[in-house]
PDB file of C-alpha atoms in Angstrom:
ATOM      1  CA  UNK A   1     114.768 125.192 120.874  1.00 86.00           C
ATOM      2  CA  UNK A   2     112.103 127.042 122.819  1.00 93.00           C
ATOM      3  CA  UNK A   3     112.874 127.730 126.474  1.00 94.00           C
ATOM      4  CA  UNK A   4     110.533 126.164 129.008  1.00 95.00           C
ATOM      5  CA  UNK A   5     110.248 126.132 132.792  1.00 95.00           C
ATOM      6  CA  UNK A   6     108.207 123.843 135.065  1.00 95.00           C
ATOM      7  CA  UNK A   7     106.676 124.847 138.406  1.00 94.00           C
ATOM      8  CA  UNK A   8     105.149 122.538 141.026  1.00 93.00           C
ATOM      9  CA  UNK A   9     105.476 122.706 144.791  1.00 91.00           C
ATOM     10  CA  UNK A  10     105.923 118.917 144.874  1.00 90.00           C
ATOM     11  CA  UNK A  11     109.597 118.346 144.133  1.00 91.00           C
ATOM     12  CA  UNK A  12     109.136 114.778 142.866  1.00 91.00           C
ATOM     13  CA  UNK A  13     106.564 115.893 140.316  1.00 90.00           C
ATOM     14  CA  UNK A  14     108.579 118.794 138.951  1.00 91.00           C
ATOM     15  CA  UNK A  15     111.738 116.673 138.720  1.00 90.00           C
ATOM     16  CA  UNK A  16     109.827 113.824 137.105  1.00 88.00           C
ATOM     17  CA  UNK A  17     108.359 116.060 134.424  1.00 87.00           C
ATOM     18  CA  UNK A  18     111.709 117.684 133.837  1.00 88.00           C
ATOM     19  CA  UNK A  19     113.698 114.477 133.494  1.00 84.00           C
ATOM     20  CA  UNK A  20     111.316 111.912 132.019  1.00 77.00           C
ATOM     21  CA  UNK A  21     109.698 113.798 129.144  1.00 80.00           C
ATOM     22  CA  UNK A  22     111.738 113.965 125.871  1.00 82.00           C
ATOM     23  CA  UNK A  23     111.662 117.740 125.644  1.00 89.00           C
ATOM     24  CA  UNK A  24     114.450 118.199 123.090  1.00 86.00           C
ATOM     25  CA  UNK A  25     112.802 115.728 120.741  1.00 82.00           C
ATOM     26  CA  UNK A  26     109.809 118.036 120.385  1.00 83.00           C
ATOM     27  CA  UNK A  27     111.786 121.282 120.251  1.00 87.00           C
ATOM     28  CA  UNK A  28     111.983 122.486 123.863  1.00 92.00           C
ATOM     29  CA  UNK A  29     114.778 122.914 126.362  1.00 93.00           C
ATOM     30  CA  UNK A  30     114.017 122.898 130.096  1.00 94.00           C
ATOM     31  CA  UNK A  31     115.662 126.019 131.523  1.00 95.00           C
ATOM     32  CA  UNK A  32     114.497 125.650 135.112  1.00 94.00           C
ATOM     33  CA  UNK A  33     112.580 123.488 137.592  1.00 95.00           C
ATOM     34  CA  UNK A  34     110.892 125.389 140.422  1.00 94.00           C
ATOM     35  CA  UNK A  35     108.892 124.503 143.513  1.00 93.00           C
ATOM     36  CA  UNK A  36     107.991 128.175 144.016  1.00 92.00           C
ATOM     37  CA  UNK A  37     106.108 130.427 141.604  1.00 92.00           C
ATOM     38  CA  UNK A  38     107.777 133.483 143.131  1.00 92.00           C
ATOM     39  CA  UNK A  39     111.222 132.043 142.400  1.00 93.00           C
ATOM     40  CA  UNK A  40     110.137 131.264 138.864  1.00 93.00           C
ATOM     41  CA  UNK A  41     109.013 134.857 138.333  1.00 91.00           C
ATOM     42  CA  UNK A  42     112.328 136.108 139.646  1.00 92.00           C
ATOM     43  CA  UNK A  43     114.148 133.808 137.230  1.00 94.00           C
ATOM     44  CA  UNK A  44     112.066 135.167 134.343  1.00 92.00           C
ATOM     45  CA  UNK A  45     113.099 138.729 135.127  1.00 89.00           C
ATOM     46  CA  UNK A  46     116.638 137.910 133.943  1.00 88.00           C
ATOM     47  CA  UNK A  47     116.120 134.983 131.574  1.00 92.00           C
ATOM     48  CA  UNK A  48     114.109 134.503 128.412  1.00 91.00           C
ATOM     49  CA  UNK A  49     111.316 131.958 128.779  1.00 94.00           C
ATOM     50  CA  UNK A  50     108.897 130.969 126.026  1.00 94.00           C
ATOM     51  CA  UNK A  51     106.663 128.475 127.845  1.00 94.00           C
ATOM     52  CA  UNK A  52     105.627 128.078 131.487  1.00 94.00           C
ATOM     53  CA  UNK A  53     104.134 124.806 132.750  1.00 94.00           C
ATOM     54  CA  UNK A  54     102.714 125.335 136.212  1.00 92.00           C
ATOM     55  CA  UNK A  55     100.613 123.615 138.821  1.00 90.00           C
ATOM     56  CA  UNK A  56      97.714 125.667 140.159  1.00 88.00           C
ATOM     57  CA  UNK A  57      97.567 124.669 143.835  1.00 87.00           C
ATOM     58  CA  UNK A  58     100.762 126.039 145.411  1.00 88.00           C
ATOM     59  CA  UNK A  59     101.285 127.681 148.814  1.00 86.00           C
ATOM     60  CA  UNK A  60     103.290 130.820 148.023  1.00 84.00           C
ATOM     61  CA  UNK A  61     101.493 131.848 144.825  1.00 87.00           C
ATOM     62  CA  UNK A  62      98.972 129.768 142.921  1.00 87.00           C
ATOM     63  CA  UNK A  63      99.093 129.192 139.166  1.00 87.00           C
ATOM     64  CA  UNK A  64      96.143 131.503 138.527  1.00 87.00           C
ATOM     65  CA  UNK A  65      97.920 134.438 140.159  1.00 90.00           C
ATOM     66  CA  UNK A  66     101.092 133.516 138.308  1.00 88.00           C
ATOM     67  CA  UNK A  67      99.275 133.515 134.952  1.00 89.00           C
ATOM     68  CA  UNK A  68      97.721 136.890 135.816  1.00 89.00           C
ATOM     69  CA  UNK A  69     101.153 138.382 136.470  1.00 90.00           C
ATOM     70  CA  UNK A  70     102.419 136.959 133.203  1.00 88.00           C
ATOM     71  CA  UNK A  71      99.724 138.735 131.172  1.00 86.00           C
ATOM     72  CA  UNK A  72     102.155 141.594 130.599  1.00 82.00           C
ATOM     73  CA  UNK A  73     104.626 139.144 129.058  1.00 82.00           C
ATOM     74  CA  UNK A  74     102.666 138.555 125.862  1.00 79.00           C
ATOM     75  CA  UNK A  75     105.370 136.354 124.347  1.00 85.00           C
ATOM     76  CA  UNK A  76     105.137 133.776 127.164  1.00 91.00           C
ATOM     77  CA  UNK A  77     102.793 130.808 126.679  1.00 93.00           C
ATOM     78  CA  UNK A  78     101.299 129.410 129.909  1.00 92.00           C
ATOM     79  CA  UNK A  79      99.938 125.892 130.449  1.00 92.00           C
ATOM     80  CA  UNK A  80      98.364 125.077 133.814  1.00 90.00           C
ATOM     81  CA  UNK A  81      97.679 121.714 135.422  1.00 88.00           C
ATOM     82  CA  UNK A  82      95.580 120.804 138.429  1.00 85.00           C
ATOM     83  CA  UNK A  83      94.286 117.810 140.360  1.00 81.00           C
ATOM     84  CA  UNK A  84      90.771 119.268 140.337  1.00 77.00           C
ATOM     85  CA  UNK A  85      88.189 120.023 137.675  1.00 78.00           C
ATOM     86  CA  UNK A  86      87.197 123.389 139.050  1.00 72.00           C
ATOM     87  CA  UNK A  87      85.018 125.769 137.021  1.00 71.00           C
ATOM     88  CA  UNK A  88      86.506 128.823 138.709  1.00 76.00           C
ATOM     89  CA  UNK A  89      89.967 127.657 137.705  1.00 75.00           C
ATOM     90  CA  UNK A  90      88.884 127.171 134.094  1.00 75.00           C
ATOM     91  CA  UNK A  91      87.237 130.608 134.007  1.00 81.00           C
ATOM     92  CA  UNK A  92      90.243 132.376 135.511  1.00 79.00           C
ATOM     93  CA  UNK A  93      92.614 130.518 133.187  1.00 77.00           C
ATOM     94  CA  UNK A  94      90.650 131.699 130.141  1.00 80.00           C
ATOM     95  CA  UNK A  95      90.655 135.286 131.418  1.00 81.00           C
ATOM     96  CA  UNK A  96      94.435 135.108 131.842  1.00 78.00           C
ATOM     97  CA  UNK A  97      94.936 133.801 128.275  1.00 83.00           C
ATOM     98  CA  UNK A  98      96.251 130.417 129.440  1.00 87.00           C
ATOM     99  CA  UNK A  99      96.958 128.127 126.470  1.00 86.00           C
ATOM    100  CA  UNK A 100      95.678 124.914 128.045  1.00 87.00           C
ATOM    101  CA  UNK A 101      94.437 123.405 131.298  1.00 85.00           C
ATOM    102  CA  UNK A 102      95.497 119.796 131.971  1.00 86.00           C
ATOM    103  CA  UNK A 103      94.438 117.463 134.759  1.00 84.00           C
ATOM    104  CA  UNK A 104      96.939 115.729 137.035  1.00 82.00           C
ATOM    105  CA  UNK A 105      98.379 113.225 136.802  1.00 83.00           C
ATOM    106  CA  UNK A 106      99.262 114.768 133.446  1.00 81.00           C
ATOM    107  CA  UNK A 107      98.641 112.356 130.587  1.00 83.00           C
ATOM    108  CA  UNK A 108     101.720 111.959 128.359  1.00 80.00           C
ATOM    109  CA  UNK A 109      99.767 112.006 125.093  1.00 82.00           C
ATOM    110  CA  UNK A 110      97.692 115.037 126.074  1.00 86.00           C
ATOM    111  CA  UNK A 111     100.795 116.962 127.131  1.00 86.00           C
ATOM    112  CA  UNK A 112     102.477 116.061 123.845  1.00 85.00           C
ATOM    113  CA  UNK A 113      99.437 117.248 121.878  1.00 86.00           C
ATOM    114  CA  UNK A 114      99.252 120.453 123.913  1.00 89.00           C
ATOM    115  CA  UNK A 115     102.924 121.275 123.379  1.00 88.00           C
ATOM    116  CA  UNK A 116     102.593 120.518 119.681  1.00 87.00           C
ATOM    117  CA  UNK A 117      99.964 123.260 119.420  1.00 88.00           C
ATOM    118  CA  UNK A 118     102.071 125.638 121.487  1.00 91.00           C
ATOM    119  CA  UNK A 119     105.107 125.007 119.304  1.00 90.00           C
ATOM    120  CA  UNK A 120     103.124 125.727 116.153  1.00 87.00           C
ATOM    121  CA  UNK A 121     102.096 129.088 117.618  1.00 87.00           C
ATOM    122  CA  UNK A 122     105.682 129.856 118.581  1.00 88.00           C
ATOM    123  CA  UNK A 123     106.914 128.838 115.132  1.00 85.00           C
ATOM    124  CA  UNK A 124     104.410 131.136 113.466  1.00 82.00           C
ATOM    125  CA  UNK A 125     105.308 134.009 115.805  1.00 79.00           C
ATOM    126  CA  UNK A 126     109.021 133.535 115.208  1.00 77.00           C
ATOM    127  CA  UNK A 127     108.479 133.530 111.458  1.00 71.00           C
ATOM    128  CA  UNK A 128     106.655 136.846 111.641  1.00 64.00           C
ATOM    129  CA  UNK A 129     109.408 138.433 113.738  1.00 65.00           C
ATOM    130  CA  UNK A 130     112.186 137.477 111.359  1.00 60.00           C
ATOM    131  CA  UNK A 131     112.719 139.880 108.490  1.00 62.00           C
ATOM    132  CA  UNK A 132     112.366 137.547 105.571  1.00 63.00           C
ATOM    133  CA  UNK A 133     114.513 138.015 102.480  1.00 70.00           C
ATOM    134  CA  UNK A 134     112.827 138.917  99.212  1.00 68.00           C
ATOM    135  CA  UNK A 135     111.512 135.821  97.517  1.00 84.00           C
ATOM    136  CA  UNK A 136     111.467 133.752 100.737  1.00 82.00           C
ATOM    137  CA  UNK A 137     107.893 132.581 100.276  1.00 86.00           C
ATOM    138  CA  UNK A 138     108.467 131.962  96.568  1.00 91.00           C
ATOM    139  CA  UNK A 139     111.282 129.590  97.523  1.00 91.00           C
ATOM    140  CA  UNK A 140     109.016 127.824 100.025  1.00 91.00           C
ATOM    141  CA  UNK A 141     106.254 127.340  97.459  1.00 93.00           C
ATOM    142  CA  UNK A 142     108.761 126.269  94.813  1.00 94.00           C
ATOM    143  CA  UNK A 143     110.361 123.792  97.214  1.00 94.00           C
ATOM    144  CA  UNK A 144     107.022 122.263  98.149  1.00 95.00           C
ATOM    145  CA  UNK A 145     105.898 121.952  94.543  1.00 95.00           C
ATOM    146  CA  UNK A 146     109.185 120.286  93.654  1.00 95.00           C
ATOM    147  CA  UNK A 147     108.698 117.890  96.574  1.00 95.00           C
ATOM    148  CA  UNK A 148     105.195 117.068  95.302  1.00 95.00           C
ATOM    149  CA  UNK A 149     106.396 116.462  91.756  1.00 94.00           C
ATOM    150  CA  UNK A 150     109.000 113.991  93.021  1.00 93.00           C
ATOM    151  CA  UNK A 151     106.982 112.303  95.761  1.00 94.00           C
ATOM    152  CA  UNK A 152     103.341 112.520  94.648  1.00 93.00           C
ATOM    153  CA  UNK A 153     102.871 108.784  95.304  1.00 92.00           C
ATOM    154  CA  UNK A 154     103.448 109.108  99.063  1.00 93.00           C
ATOM    155  CA  UNK A 155     103.606 112.867  99.656  1.00 94.00           C
ATOM    156  CA  UNK A 156     102.416 114.255 102.979  1.00 94.00           C
ATOM    157  CA  UNK A 157     102.157 117.683 104.566  1.00 93.00           C
ATOM    158  CA  UNK A 158     104.563 116.507 107.271  1.00 92.00           C
ATOM    159  CA  UNK A 159     107.097 115.400 104.664  1.00 93.00           C
ATOM    160  CA  UNK A 160     106.855 118.709 102.813  1.00 94.00           C
ATOM    161  CA  UNK A 161     107.186 120.662 106.067  1.00 90.00           C
ATOM    162  CA  UNK A 162     110.351 118.774 106.928  1.00 91.00           C
ATOM    163  CA  UNK A 163     111.752 119.564 103.489  1.00 91.00           C
ATOM    164  CA  UNK A 164     111.351 123.329 103.955  1.00 89.00           C
ATOM    165  CA  UNK A 165     111.990 123.377 107.739  1.00 85.00           C
ATOM    166  CA  UNK A 166     108.578 124.668 108.838  1.00 84.00           C
ATOM    167  CA  UNK A 167     105.860 123.252 111.055  1.00 83.00           C
ATOM    168  CA  UNK A 168     103.058 121.473 109.116  1.00 86.00           C
ATOM    169  CA  UNK A 169     100.388 123.885 110.368  1.00 83.00           C
ATOM    170  CA  UNK A 170     102.364 126.993 109.406  1.00 83.00           C
ATOM    171  CA  UNK A 171     103.333 125.552 106.023  1.00 90.00           C
ATOM    172  CA  UNK A 172      99.701 124.692 105.280  1.00 91.00           C
ATOM    173  CA  UNK A 173      98.696 128.287 106.004  1.00 87.00           C
ATOM    174  CA  UNK A 174     101.368 130.096 104.011  1.00 88.00           C
ATOM    175  CA  UNK A 175     101.336 127.626 101.102  1.00 93.00           C
ATOM    176  CA  UNK A 176      97.652 128.266 100.469  1.00 92.00           C
ATOM    177  CA  UNK A 177      98.159 132.031 100.822  1.00 90.00           C
ATOM    178  CA  UNK A 178     101.139 132.222  98.477  1.00 91.00           C
ATOM    179  CA  UNK A 179     100.338 129.398  96.062  1.00 92.00           C
ATOM    180  CA  UNK A 180      96.649 130.184  95.634  1.00 92.00           C
ATOM    181  CA  UNK A 181      95.575 126.581  96.248  1.00 94.00           C
ATOM    182  CA  UNK A 182      95.905 124.353  99.289  1.00 95.00           C
ATOM    183  CA  UNK A 183      98.542 121.667  99.736  1.00 95.00           C
ATOM    184  CA  UNK A 184      95.997 118.857  99.256  1.00 95.00           C
ATOM    185  CA  UNK A 185      94.475 120.451  96.137  1.00 96.00           C
ATOM    186  CA  UNK A 186      97.926 120.945  94.609  1.00 96.00           C
ATOM    187  CA  UNK A 187      98.824 117.318  95.321  1.00 96.00           C
ATOM    188  CA  UNK A 188      95.544 116.192  93.760  1.00 96.00           C
ATOM    189  CA  UNK A 189      96.218 118.302  90.649  1.00 95.00           C
ATOM    190  CA  UNK A 190      99.673 116.774  90.178  1.00 95.00           C
ATOM    191  CA  UNK A 191      98.310 113.247  90.661  1.00 95.00           C
ATOM    192  CA  UNK A 192      95.469 113.800  88.196  1.00 95.00           C
ATOM    193  CA  UNK A 193      97.829 115.236  85.570  1.00 95.00           C
ATOM    194  CA  UNK A 194     100.034 112.164  85.931  1.00 94.00           C
ATOM    195  CA  UNK A 195      96.998 109.884  85.707  1.00 94.00           C
ATOM    196  CA  UNK A 196      95.904 111.524  82.432  1.00 93.00           C
ATOM    197  CA  UNK A 197      99.374 111.108  81.008  1.00 92.00           C
ATOM    198  CA  UNK A 198      99.458 107.414  81.906  1.00 93.00           C
ATOM    199  CA  UNK A 199      95.912 106.741  80.670  1.00 92.00           C
ATOM    200  CA  UNK A 200      96.991 107.858  77.210  1.00 89.00           C
ATOM    201  CA  UNK A 201      99.381 104.902  77.161  1.00 88.00           C
ATOM    202  CA  UNK A 202      97.333 101.698  76.754  1.00 86.00           C
ATOM    203  CA  UNK A 203     100.118  99.632  78.339  1.00 88.00           C
ATOM    204  CA  UNK A 204      99.007 100.869  81.768  1.00 89.00           C
ATOM    205  CA  UNK A 205      95.981  99.318  83.421  1.00 90.00           C
ATOM    206  CA  UNK A 206      93.719 101.602  85.434  1.00 89.00           C
ATOM    207  CA  UNK A 207      94.464  99.826  88.709  1.00 89.00           C
ATOM    208  CA  UNK A 208      98.212 100.072  88.031  1.00 91.00           C
ATOM    209  CA  UNK A 209      97.863 103.813  87.527  1.00 94.00           C
ATOM    210  CA  UNK A 210      95.892 104.118  90.760  1.00 93.00           C
ATOM    211  CA  UNK A 211      98.642 102.526  92.819  1.00 93.00           C
ATOM    212  CA  UNK A 212     101.373 104.368  90.944  1.00 93.00           C
ATOM    213  CA  UNK A 213      99.993 107.817  91.747  1.00 94.00           C
ATOM    214  CA  UNK A 214      99.288 107.046  95.397  1.00 92.00           C
ATOM    215  CA  UNK A 215      95.843 105.438  95.724  1.00 93.00           C
ATOM    216  CA  UNK A 216      95.575 102.204  97.715  1.00 89.00           C
ATOM    217  CA  UNK A 217      92.145 101.499  96.271  1.00 91.00           C
ATOM    218  CA  UNK A 218      91.470 101.713  92.489  1.00 91.00           C
ATOM    219  CA  UNK A 219      87.821 102.603  93.180  1.00 93.00           C
ATOM    220  CA  UNK A 220      88.909 105.658  95.161  1.00 94.00           C
ATOM    221  CA  UNK A 221      91.140 106.677  92.257  1.00 94.00           C
ATOM    222  CA  UNK A 222      88.275 106.284  89.779  1.00 94.00           C
ATOM    223  CA  UNK A 223      85.951 108.390  91.939  1.00 94.00           C
ATOM    224  CA  UNK A 224      88.604 111.089  92.401  1.00 94.00           C
ATOM    225  CA  UNK A 225      89.351 111.183  88.656  1.00 95.00           C
ATOM    226  CA  UNK A 226      85.672 111.497  87.732  1.00 95.00           C
ATOM    227  CA  UNK A 227      85.138 114.218  90.324  1.00 95.00           C
ATOM    228  CA  UNK A 228      88.134 116.106  88.955  1.00 94.00           C
ATOM    229  CA  UNK A 229      87.580 115.698  85.192  1.00 94.00           C
ATOM    230  CA  UNK A 230      83.881 114.828  84.910  1.00 94.00           C
ATOM    231  CA  UNK A 231      84.534 111.402  83.386  1.00 94.00           C
ATOM    232  CA  UNK A 232      85.891 108.066  84.550  1.00 93.00           C
ATOM    233  CA  UNK A 233      89.448 106.992  83.698  1.00 93.00           C
ATOM    234  CA  UNK A 234      88.105 104.551  81.117  1.00 93.00           C
ATOM    235  CA  UNK A 235      85.915 107.189  79.519  1.00 92.00           C
ATOM    236  CA  UNK A 236      88.906 109.483  79.277  1.00 91.00           C
ATOM    237  CA  UNK A 237      91.030 106.747  77.699  1.00 90.00           C
ATOM    238  CA  UNK A 238      88.272 105.972  75.209  1.00 88.00           C
ATOM    239  CA  UNK A 239      87.956 109.644  74.238  1.00 87.00           C
ATOM    240  CA  UNK A 240      91.710 109.909  73.617  1.00 80.00           C
ATOM    241  CA  UNK A 241      91.684 106.682  71.596  1.00 78.00           C
ATOM    242  CA  UNK A 242      88.859 107.969  69.403  1.00 71.00           C
ATOM    243  CA  UNK A 243      90.737 111.253  68.863  1.00 71.00           C
ATOM    244  CA  UNK A 244      93.696 109.312  67.523  1.00 59.00           C
ATOM    245  CA  UNK A 245      91.663 107.377  64.986  1.00 54.00           C
TER     246      UNK A 245
END
């Protein structure tokens, strides 16, 4: 769980955000609710905080000043929200390396999307900080390839990420780096190999093969096969039949 605090001088708003949003479901724990930016800063002097959600317009210290003071804490991600679309706010937020700027009332879906991006950054940072055992990435790649071999019909990046306990974005990055090909290209390769194998058995119809390897539309399968091998599934089957004569 990443530690998060919320700051807004309106008590109802800060309590509402703290209590109503399913923080733990998306990997965050709310460590403090504050109506004062100064109090929040004091709390952060003695407590680890990964993410700060703060209003901008506050009487004792506004969110822009708060984000400026947090520049020295490079590990802390800051998200600001405001009731106004103010260019000066946007400009200052960018200068202070704020992760996002959301308008109030904060839209649930936009906040969820924002925190998803923040979590991916935190996941990647945490992975870099941990001293990984020798062969760690080999195990990740091996685990993903095994997942693809077993679940090529309905495989997804999200499903693979869950299997190896990484975020989808981070897995996508390291899999391509360590495997040499992207997740989607590896999945395509496994599907095409299986399609070739099945085409060599005349009991299987082309449309049956398409559905079996994960294509909802046989035409999409045929196009993908031709793009991959330079011939249609039927042309491939014919060539293998002629070889056997």
